[in-house]
Amino acid sequence: MCKCQRDRYKDPATENEKVINLREEVIKRLEQTVGNDQFLRNEPMKKHITFRVGGPAACFLMPSTKEQIEEIVHICQEEKTPCFILGNGSNLLVSDQGYDGAVLQIYKNMNQVAVNGEQLQVQAGALLSAIARKALDAGLTGMEFAAGIPGTLGGAVVMNAGAYGGEMKDILESVTVLTPKGEQKKLYKEELQLGYRTSVVKEKGYIVLEAVLNLKKGDPEAIKSRMDELKEQRVTKQPLEYPSAGSTFKRPEGYFAGKLIQDAGLRGYQVGGAQVSEKHCGFVINKENATATDVVNLIHDVQRIVYEKFQVQLDTEVKFLGEF
Ligand SMILES: Cc1cc2nc3c(=O)[nH]c(=O)nc-3n(C[C@H](O)[C@H](O)[C@H](O)COP(=O)(O)OP(=O)(O)OC[C@H]3O[C@@H](n4cnc5c(N)ncnc54)[C@H](O)[C@@H]3O)c2cc1C
């Protein structure tokens, strides 16, 4: 769990002007890897995470090839520059103070999906919704559970994303990763140690490059109807009208986080602009111009109050980037 240092709080309105201290020659080397149209300096991270909070990243790179990713990682290692891999930012909270390093976003420039019989060959930046659409068009079943999860394939492998009784583990055949030593490695499902919202990827510092998914021939009408049904459930039950990172907390064994939070009397509980959703207590939302500090303070309050009432520890599902 991140530690929130309240005395570090700064007015986020001034944060975008913060000068970040990466050396100019490191910045130039990084820029050359992707070209200046795919490279941003002091980029506000609130534009890239679904919570819509957070200060700037010193460098923001959008690679389009494995070779570019390899080179960026190599430069960051050589220059001792921190490097963070970003997908669609739908499970992430970035500090108001930003990130003094390179954010490498694997997303729109690496989002190819190819159908090969009952298998899909997918690049890490493809959105799950786009993969599900491709599966539907090819009359393949198995991706329906993931159609409404707003992440990339890479982020979904890291988290073993799941919903409505399905999880990535059910459909993954293999994943190609880049190791911290710069080697490409193909890992089969058994080697990925996929568990509840976890995999070996983070622990080993791997970068997901692409994956092969195993689906099955199905009835396109039934596939479409299941996707529509799950979409309807999300729209009805989740506060999709507000920025968030989905379920803020993992499901504690034997409980549901949302129910515990509701039973603790925290429905609608607010810190600054952050709120425990009134529609679904498992979601912390950005109700009105929240800062990352508001969100983290709210998370800590919820954890403390739920623990005091029920002696159950709520661990966060959402990941943190920067200083809290
Ligand atoms: C409205 C809403 C509903 C949601 N519903 C669900 C749900 O039903 N089920 C569910 O499981 N999740 C859900 N989520 C959470 C989120 O969408 C998933 O966890 C998703 O898999 C995150 O993917 P991302 O690309 O956005 O990852 P990011 O948020 O960008 O990153 C998450 C983590 O993965 C790492 N990462 C990302 N890409 C790579 C890569 N290529 N290689 C290595 N590491 C990488 C990052 O470093 C970070 O640690 C929901 C979120 C929202 C906002």
CSV table of C-alpha atoms and ligand atoms in Angstrom, one decimal:
chain,number,residue,atom,x,y,z
A,1,MET,CA,0.0,0.0,0.0
A,2,CYS,CA,1.3,3.4,-0.8
A,3,LYS,CA,2.1,5.8,2.0
A,4,CYS,CA,0.4,9.2,1.7
A,5,GLN,CA,2.6,12.0,2.9
A,6,ARG,CA,0.1,14.8,3.5
A,7,ASP,CA,2.8,17.4,4.1
A,8,ARG,CA,4.0,16.8,0.5
A,9,TYR,CA,0.7,18.1,-0.9
A,10,LYS,CA,1.1,20.9,-3.4
A,11,ASP,CA,-1.5,22.8,-5.4
A,12,PRO,CA,-1.9,20.7,-8.6
A,13,ALA,CA,-2.7,23.9,-10.5
A,14,THR,CA,1.0,24.7,-10.3
A,15,GLU,CA,2.2,21.2,-11.0
A,16,ASN,CA,2.1,21.4,-14.8
A,17,GLU,CA,4.7,24.1,-14.6
A,18,LYS,CA,7.0,22.0,-12.4
A,19,VAL,CA,10.5,21.6,-13.9
A,20,ILE,CA,11.5,18.1,-14.1
A,21,ASN,CA,15.2,17.3,-13.9
A,22,LEU,CA,16.1,14.7,-16.5
A,23,ARG,CA,19.4,15.6,-18.2
A,24,GLU,CA,18.9,17.3,-21.6
A,25,GLU,CA,21.2,14.8,-23.3
A,26,VAL,CA,19.1,11.9,-22.0
A,27,ILE,CA,15.9,13.6,-23.2
A,28,LYS,CA,17.5,14.0,-26.7
A,29,ARG,CA,18.6,10.4,-26.8
A,30,LEU,CA,15.1,9.2,-25.9
A,31,GLU,CA,13.4,11.6,-28.4
A,32,GLN,CA,15.5,10.1,-31.2
A,33,THR,CA,14.2,6.6,-30.6
A,34,VAL,CA,10.6,7.5,-31.6
A,35,GLY,CA,10.9,10.8,-33.4
A,36,ASN,CA,9.6,14.1,-32.2
A,37,ASP,CA,6.0,13.5,-33.3
A,38,GLN,CA,5.7,10.5,-30.9
A,39,PHE,CA,7.6,12.2,-28.0
A,40,LEU,CA,6.2,14.7,-25.4
A,41,ARG,CA,7.9,16.6,-22.6
A,42,ASN,CA,6.3,17.5,-19.3
A,43,GLU,CA,3.2,15.7,-20.5
A,44,PRO,CA,0.2,16.0,-18.1
A,45,MET,CA,-0.6,12.4,-17.1
A,46,LYS,CA,-4.2,13.3,-16.3
A,47,LYS,CA,-4.7,13.2,-20.1
A,48,HIS,CA,-3.6,9.5,-20.2
A,49,ILE,CA,-5.3,7.9,-17.2
A,50,THR,CA,-9.0,7.3,-16.8
A,51,PHE,CA,-9.0,8.8,-13.3
A,52,ARG,CA,-8.1,12.2,-15.0
A,53,VAL,CA,-5.7,13.2,-12.2
A,54,GLY,CA,-2.0,13.5,-11.8
A,55,GLY,CA,1.0,15.8,-12.7
A,56,PRO,CA,3.3,15.7,-15.7
A,57,ALA,CA,5.7,13.0,-16.8
A,58,ALA,CA,9.2,14.3,-17.7
A,59,CYS,CA,9.1,12.3,-21.1
A,60,PHE,CA,6.2,10.5,-22.7
A,61,LEU,CA,7.1,8.1,-25.6
A,62,MET,CA,4.7,6.3,-27.9
A,63,PRO,CA,6.7,3.6,-29.6
A,64,SER,CA,5.5,1.6,-32.6
A,65,THR,CA,8.0,-1.3,-32.8
A,66,LYS,CA,9.6,-3.8,-30.5
A,67,GLU,CA,12.9,-2.4,-31.5
A,68,GLN,CA,12.0,1.1,-30.3
A,69,ILE,CA,10.9,-0.4,-27.0
A,70,GLU,CA,14.1,-2.3,-26.6
A,71,GLU,CA,16.1,0.9,-27.4
A,72,ILE,CA,14.2,3.1,-24.9
A,73,VAL,CA,14.6,0.5,-22.1
A,74,HIS,CA,18.3,0.2,-23.0
A,75,ILE,CA,18.8,4.0,-22.8
A,76,CYS,CA,16.9,4.2,-19.5
A,77,GLN,CA,19.1,1.5,-18.0
A,78,GLU,CA,22.3,3.0,-19.3
A,79,GLU,CA,21.3,6.5,-18.1
A,80,LYS,CA,19.7,5.3,-14.8
A,81,THR,CA,16.5,6.9,-15.7
A,82,PRO,CA,13.2,5.5,-14.3
A,83,CYS,CA,10.9,4.0,-17.0
A,84,PHE,CA,7.2,3.2,-16.6
A,85,ILE,CA,5.1,1.1,-19.0
A,86,LEU,CA,1.7,2.5,-19.6
A,87,GLY,CA,-1.3,1.0,-21.5
A,88,ASN,CA,-4.6,2.9,-21.4
A,89,GLY,CA,-4.1,4.0,-17.8
A,90,SER,CA,-7.4,2.5,-16.7
A,91,ASN,CA,-5.9,0.9,-13.5
A,92,LEU,CA,-3.6,3.7,-12.5
A,93,LEU,CA,-3.3,6.7,-10.2
A,94,VAL,CA,-0.5,9.2,-10.9
A,95,SER,CA,0.8,11.5,-8.2
A,96,ASP,CA,0.0,15.2,-8.4
A,97,GLN,CA,3.8,15.8,-8.5
A,98,GLY,CA,4.0,13.8,-11.7
A,99,TYR,CA,6.8,11.3,-12.6
A,100,ASP,CA,10.4,12.3,-13.0
A,101,GLY,CA,11.2,9.6,-15.6
A,102,ALA,CA,10.1,8.2,-19.0
A,103,VAL,CA,6.6,6.9,-19.6
A,104,LEU,CA,6.5,4.4,-22.4
A,105,GLN,CA,3.0,4.1,-23.6
A,106,ILE,CA,2.2,0.8,-25.5
A,107,TYR,CA,-1.2,1.7,-27.0
A,108,LYS,CA,-2.4,3.0,-30.3
A,109,ASN,CA,0.8,2.6,-32.3
A,110,MET,CA,1.0,-1.1,-31.4
A,111,ASN,CA,-2.6,-2.3,-31.6
A,112,GLN,CA,-2.7,-4.9,-34.4
A,113,VAL,CA,-5.1,-7.9,-34.1
A,114,ALA,CA,-4.8,-10.8,-36.6
A,115,VAL,CA,-7.1,-13.7,-36.8
A,116,ASN,CA,-5.6,-17.1,-37.5
A,117,GLY,CA,-8.2,-19.9,-37.4
A,118,GLU,CA,-9.4,-20.0,-33.8
A,119,GLN,CA,-6.5,-18.0,-32.5
A,120,LEU,CA,-5.9,-14.3,-32.4
A,121,GLN,CA,-2.4,-12.8,-32.6
A,122,VAL,CA,-2.6,-9.5,-30.7
A,123,GLN,CA,-0.1,-6.6,-30.1
A,124,ALA,CA,0.1,-5.4,-26.5
A,125,GLY,CA,-1.5,-2.0,-27.2
A,126,ALA,CA,-4.8,-3.3,-28.6
A,127,LEU,CA,-7.8,-2.4,-26.5
A,128,LEU,CA,-9.8,-5.4,-25.2
A,129,SER,CA,-12.9,-3.9,-26.7
A,130,ALA,CA,-11.3,-3.9,-30.2
A,131,ILE,CA,-10.1,-7.5,-29.7
A,132,ALA,CA,-13.6,-8.5,-28.7
A,133,ARG,CA,-15.0,-6.8,-31.8
A,134,LYS,CA,-12.6,-8.6,-34.0
A,135,ALA,CA,-13.5,-11.9,-32.3
A,136,LEU,CA,-17.2,-11.2,-32.9
A,137,ASP,CA,-16.6,-10.4,-36.6
A,138,ALA,CA,-14.7,-13.7,-37.0
A,139,GLY,CA,-17.5,-15.6,-35.2
A,140,LEU,CA,-15.2,-16.5,-32.3
A,141,THR,CA,-16.3,-16.9,-28.7
A,142,GLY,CA,-14.3,-16.4,-25.5
A,143,MET,CA,-13.7,-12.7,-25.4
A,144,GLU,CA,-17.2,-11.6,-24.4
A,145,PHE,CA,-16.3,-11.2,-20.7
A,146,ALA,CA,-13.6,-8.6,-21.5
A,147,ALA,CA,-15.4,-6.5,-24.1
A,148,GLY,CA,-16.3,-3.8,-21.5
A,149,ILE,CA,-12.9,-3.7,-19.7
A,150,PRO,CA,-11.3,-0.4,-20.8
A,151,GLY,CA,-7.7,-1.7,-20.9
A,152,THR,CA,-5.1,-2.8,-23.4
A,153,LEU,CA,-4.0,-6.4,-23.9
A,154,GLY,CA,-0.7,-5.6,-22.0
A,155,GLY,CA,-2.4,-4.2,-19.0
A,156,ALA,CA,-4.9,-7.1,-19.0
A,157,VAL,CA,-2.1,-9.7,-19.0
A,158,VAL,CA,-0.4,-7.9,-16.1
A,159,MET,CA,-3.6,-7.9,-14.0
A,160,ASN,CA,-5.1,-11.1,-15.3
A,161,ALA,CA,-8.1,-8.9,-15.9
A,162,GLY,CA,-11.4,-10.6,-15.4
A,163,ALA,CA,-15.1,-10.0,-15.2
A,164,TYR,CA,-18.4,-11.9,-15.1
A,165,GLY,CA,-16.8,-15.2,-14.5
A,166,GLY,CA,-14.1,-15.0,-17.1
A,167,GLU,CA,-10.4,-14.0,-16.9
A,168,MET,CA,-7.5,-13.6,-19.2
A,169,LYS,CA,-6.1,-16.9,-18.0
A,170,ASP,CA,-9.0,-18.7,-19.7
A,171,ILE,CA,-8.0,-17.5,-23.2
A,172,LEU,CA,-4.2,-16.9,-23.1
A,173,GLU,CA,-2.1,-19.3,-25.1
A,174,SER,CA,1.2,-17.5,-24.8
A,175,VAL,CA,2.7,-14.0,-24.3
A,176,THR,CA,5.9,-12.6,-25.8
A,177,VAL,CA,7.7,-10.3,-23.3
A,178,LEU,CA,10.8,-8.2,-23.2
A,179,THR,CA,12.9,-9.1,-20.2
A,180,PRO,CA,14.9,-6.5,-18.2
A,181,LYS,CA,18.0,-7.9,-19.9
A,182,GLY,CA,16.6,-7.0,-23.3
A,183,GLU,CA,15.8,-10.5,-24.4
A,184,GLN,CA,12.5,-11.5,-26.0
A,185,LYS,CA,10.9,-14.5,-24.4
A,186,LYS,CA,7.8,-16.5,-25.2
A,187,LEU,CA,5.9,-17.5,-22.0
A,188,TYR,CA,3.2,-20.1,-22.1
A,189,LYS,CA,0.1,-19.6,-19.9
A,190,GLU,CA,1.5,-21.9,-17.1
A,191,GLU,CA,4.7,-19.8,-16.8
A,192,LEU,CA,2.8,-16.6,-16.3
A,193,GLN,CA,1.6,-17.5,-12.8
A,194,LEU,CA,-1.8,-15.9,-13.4
A,195,GLY,CA,-3.8,-15.4,-10.2
A,196,TYR,CA,-6.5,-13.1,-9.0
A,197,ARG,CA,-5.4,-9.7,-10.5
A,198,THR,CA,-1.8,-10.8,-10.6
A,199,SER,CA,0.8,-12.4,-12.9
A,200,VAL,CA,4.6,-12.8,-13.0
A,201,VAL,CA,4.9,-9.8,-15.4
A,202,LYS,CA,5.3,-7.0,-12.8
A,203,GLU,CA,7.4,-9.0,-10.4
A,204,LYS,CA,10.0,-9.9,-13.1
A,205,GLY,CA,9.9,-6.4,-14.7
A,206,TYR,CA,8.8,-7.9,-18.1
A,207,ILE,CA,7.2,-5.8,-20.8
A,208,VAL,CA,4.3,-7.4,-22.7
A,209,LEU,CA,4.8,-7.1,-26.4
A,210,GLU,CA,2.2,-9.4,-27.9
A,211,ALA,CA,0.1,-12.5,-27.1
A,212,VAL,CA,-1.8,-15.4,-28.7
A,213,LEU,CA,-5.3,-15.9,-27.6
A,214,ASN,CA,-7.2,-19.2,-27.9
A,215,LEU,CA,-10.9,-18.8,-28.8
A,216,LYS,CA,-13.5,-21.1,-30.2
A,217,LYS,CA,-16.0,-21.1,-33.1
A,218,GLY,CA,-19.3,-19.7,-31.9
A,219,ASP,CA,-22.6,-18.3,-33.0
A,220,PRO,CA,-22.1,-14.6,-33.8
A,221,GLU,CA,-25.6,-13.8,-32.6
A,222,ALA,CA,-25.1,-15.4,-29.2
A,223,ILE,CA,-21.7,-13.7,-28.9
A,224,LYS,CA,-23.2,-10.3,-29.7
A,225,SER,CA,-26.1,-10.8,-27.4
A,226,ARG,CA,-23.8,-11.8,-24.4
A,227,MET,CA,-21.7,-8.7,-25.1
A,228,ASP,CA,-24.7,-6.5,-25.1
A,229,GLU,CA,-26.0,-8.1,-21.9
A,230,LEU,CA,-22.8,-7.5,-20.1
A,231,LYS,CA,-22.5,-3.9,-21.4
A,232,GLU,CA,-26.0,-3.2,-20.1
A,233,GLN,CA,-25.0,-4.6,-16.6
A,234,ARG,CA,-22.0,-2.3,-16.6
A,235,VAL,CA,-24.0,0.8,-17.6
A,236,THR,CA,-26.7,0.0,-15.0
A,237,LYS,CA,-24.4,-0.9,-12.0
A,238,GLN,CA,-21.2,1.1,-12.6
A,239,PRO,CA,-20.6,4.9,-12.4
A,240,LEU,CA,-19.3,5.1,-15.9
A,241,GLU,CA,-20.4,8.7,-16.2
A,242,TYR,CA,-17.4,9.7,-13.9
A,243,PRO,CA,-13.7,9.2,-14.3
A,244,SER,CA,-12.3,6.3,-12.2
A,245,ALA,CA,-10.1,3.3,-12.4
A,246,GLY,CA,-12.8,0.8,-12.0
A,247,SER,CA,-12.9,-1.3,-8.8
A,248,THR,CA,-10.5,0.5,-6.5
A,249,PHE,CA,-9.9,-2.5,-4.1
A,250,LYS,CA,-9.3,-6.1,-4.6
A,251,ARG,CA,-11.9,-8.5,-3.4
A,252,PRO,CA,-10.9,-9.6,0.1
A,253,GLU,CA,-11.3,-13.4,0.7
A,254,GLY,CA,-14.8,-14.2,1.8
A,255,TYR,CA,-16.1,-10.6,1.3
A,256,PHE,CA,-17.0,-8.0,-1.4
A,257,ALA,CA,-15.2,-4.7,-1.1
A,258,GLY,CA,-18.2,-2.7,-2.2
A,259,LYS,CA,-20.5,-4.3,0.4
A,260,LEU,CA,-18.0,-3.7,3.2
A,261,ILE,CA,-17.7,-0.1,2.2
A,262,GLN,CA,-21.4,0.4,2.0
A,263,ASP,CA,-22.0,-1.4,5.4
A,264,ALA,CA,-19.3,0.9,6.9
A,265,GLY,CA,-21.6,3.8,6.0
A,266,LEU,CA,-19.3,5.2,3.4
A,267,ARG,CA,-21.6,5.4,0.4
A,268,GLY,CA,-21.0,8.9,-1.1
A,269,TYR,CA,-18.1,9.7,1.4
A,270,GLN,CA,-16.1,12.5,-0.1
A,271,VAL,CA,-12.6,13.9,0.3
A,272,GLY,CA,-12.0,17.0,-1.8
A,273,GLY,CA,-13.3,16.1,-5.3
A,274,ALA,CA,-13.0,12.3,-4.8
A,275,GLN,CA,-16.0,10.3,-3.8
A,276,VAL,CA,-17.0,6.7,-2.9
A,277,SER,CA,-19.5,6.3,-5.7
A,278,GLU,CA,-23.2,6.4,-4.6
A,279,LYS,CA,-24.0,4.0,-7.5
A,280,HIS,CA,-21.3,1.3,-6.7
A,281,CYS,CA,-19.3,1.6,-3.4
A,282,GLY,CA,-16.4,-0.4,-4.8
A,283,PHE,CA,-15.6,2.5,-7.2
A,284,VAL,CA,-13.8,5.6,-6.0
A,285,ILE,CA,-14.7,8.3,-8.6
A,286,ASN,CA,-13.4,11.7,-9.6
A,287,LYS,CA,-16.6,13.6,-8.8
A,288,GLU,CA,-15.4,17.1,-9.4
A,289,ASN,CA,-11.8,18.2,-10.2
A,290,ALA,CA,-10.3,15.7,-7.7
A,291,THR,CA,-6.5,15.7,-7.2
A,292,ALA,CA,-4.6,12.4,-6.8
A,293,THR,CA,-4.0,13.4,-3.2
A,294,ASP,CA,-7.8,13.6,-2.7
A,295,VAL,CA,-8.1,10.1,-4.1
A,296,VAL,CA,-5.3,8.6,-2.0
A,297,ASN,CA,-6.6,10.3,1.2
A,298,LEU,CA,-10.0,8.9,0.5
A,299,ILE,CA,-8.6,5.4,-0.2
A,300,HIS,CA,-6.7,5.5,3.2
A,301,ASP,CA,-9.8,6.7,5.0
A,302,VAL,CA,-11.9,3.9,3.5
A,303,GLN,CA,-9.2,1.3,4.4
A,304,ARG,CA,-9.0,2.6,8.0
A,305,ILE,CA,-12.7,2.8,8.6
A,306,VAL,CA,-13.5,-0.6,7.1
A,307,TYR,CA,-10.7,-2.1,9.2
A,308,GLU,CA,-11.9,-0.5,12.4
A,309,LYS,CA,-15.5,-1.8,11.7
A,310,PHE,CA,-14.9,-5.3,10.3
A,311,GLN,CA,-11.1,-6.0,10.8
A,312,VAL,CA,-10.8,-6.7,7.1
A,313,GLN,CA,-7.9,-5.2,5.2
A,314,LEU,CA,-8.8,-3.7,1.8
A,315,ASP,CA,-5.8,-3.9,-0.6
A,316,THR,CA,-5.8,-1.7,-3.6
A,317,GLU,CA,-6.3,-3.1,-7.1
A,318,VAL,CA,-5.3,0.2,-8.7
A,319,LYS,CA,-1.6,0.8,-9.2
A,320,PHE,CA,0.3,4.0,-8.1
A,321,LEU,CA,2.9,6.0,-10.0
A,322,GLY,CA,5.0,8.7,-8.5
A,323,GLU,CA,5.4,9.9,-4.9
A,324,PHE,CA,2.4,9.7,-2.6
B,1,LIG,C1,-14.8,1.8,-15.7
B,1,LIG,C2,-13.8,0.7,-15.5
B,1,LIG,C3,-14.2,-0.6,-15.4
B,1,LIG,C4,-13.2,-1.6,-15.2
B,1,LIG,N1,-13.6,-2.9,-15.1
B,1,LIG,C5,-12.7,-3.9,-14.9
B,1,LIG,C6,-13.1,-5.3,-14.9
B,1,LIG,O1,-14.3,-5.6,-15.0
B,1,LIG,N2,-12.2,-6.2,-14.6
B,1,LIG,C7,-10.8,-5.9,-14.5
B,1,LIG,O2,-10.0,-6.8,-14.3
B,1,LIG,N3,-10.4,-4.6,-14.6
B,1,LIG,C8,-11.3,-3.6,-14.8
B,1,LIG,N4,-10.9,-2.3,-14.8
B,1,LIG,C9,-9.5,-2.0,-14.6
B,1,LIG,C10,-8.6,-1.9,-15.9
B,1,LIG,O3,-9.3,-1.6,-17.0
B,1,LIG,C11,-7.8,-3.3,-16.1
B,1,LIG,O4,-7.0,-3.6,-15.0
B,1,LIG,C12,-7.0,-3.2,-17.4
B,1,LIG,O5,-6.5,-4.5,-17.6
B,1,LIG,C13,-5.8,-2.3,-17.3
B,1,LIG,O6,-5.2,-2.1,-18.6
B,1,LIG,P1,-4.5,-0.8,-19.0
B,1,LIG,O7,-4.0,-0.9,-20.4
B,1,LIG,O8,-5.4,0.4,-18.8
B,1,LIG,O9,-3.3,-0.7,-18.0
B,1,LIG,P2,-2.6,0.5,-17.2
B,1,LIG,O10,-3.6,1.1,-16.3
B,1,LIG,O11,-2.0,1.4,-18.2
B,1,LIG,O12,-1.5,-0.2,-16.4
B,1,LIG,C14,-1.8,-1.1,-15.4
B,1,LIG,C15,-0.5,-1.8,-15.0
B,1,LIG,O13,-0.1,-2.7,-16.1
B,1,LIG,C16,1.2,-2.3,-16.5
B,1,LIG,N5,1.3,-2.5,-17.9
B,1,LIG,C17,0.4,-1.9,-18.9
B,1,LIG,N6,0.8,-2.3,-20.1
B,1,LIG,C18,1.8,-3.1,-20.0
B,1,LIG,C19,2.7,-3.8,-20.9
B,1,LIG,N7,2.5,-3.8,-22.2
B,1,LIG,N8,3.7,-4.5,-20.4
B,1,LIG,C20,4.0,-4.6,-19.0
B,1,LIG,N9,3.2,-3.9,-18.1
B,1,LIG,C21,2.2,-3.2,-18.6
B,1,LIG,C22,1.4,-0.9,-16.0
B,1,LIG,O14,2.8,-0.7,-15.8
B,1,LIG,C23,0.6,-0.9,-14.7
B,1,LIG,O15,1.4,-1.5,-13.6
B,1,LIG,C24,-11.8,-1.3,-15.1
B,1,LIG,C25,-11.4,0.1,-15.2
B,1,LIG,C26,-12.4,1.1,-15.4
B,1,LIG,C27,-11.9,2.5,-15.5
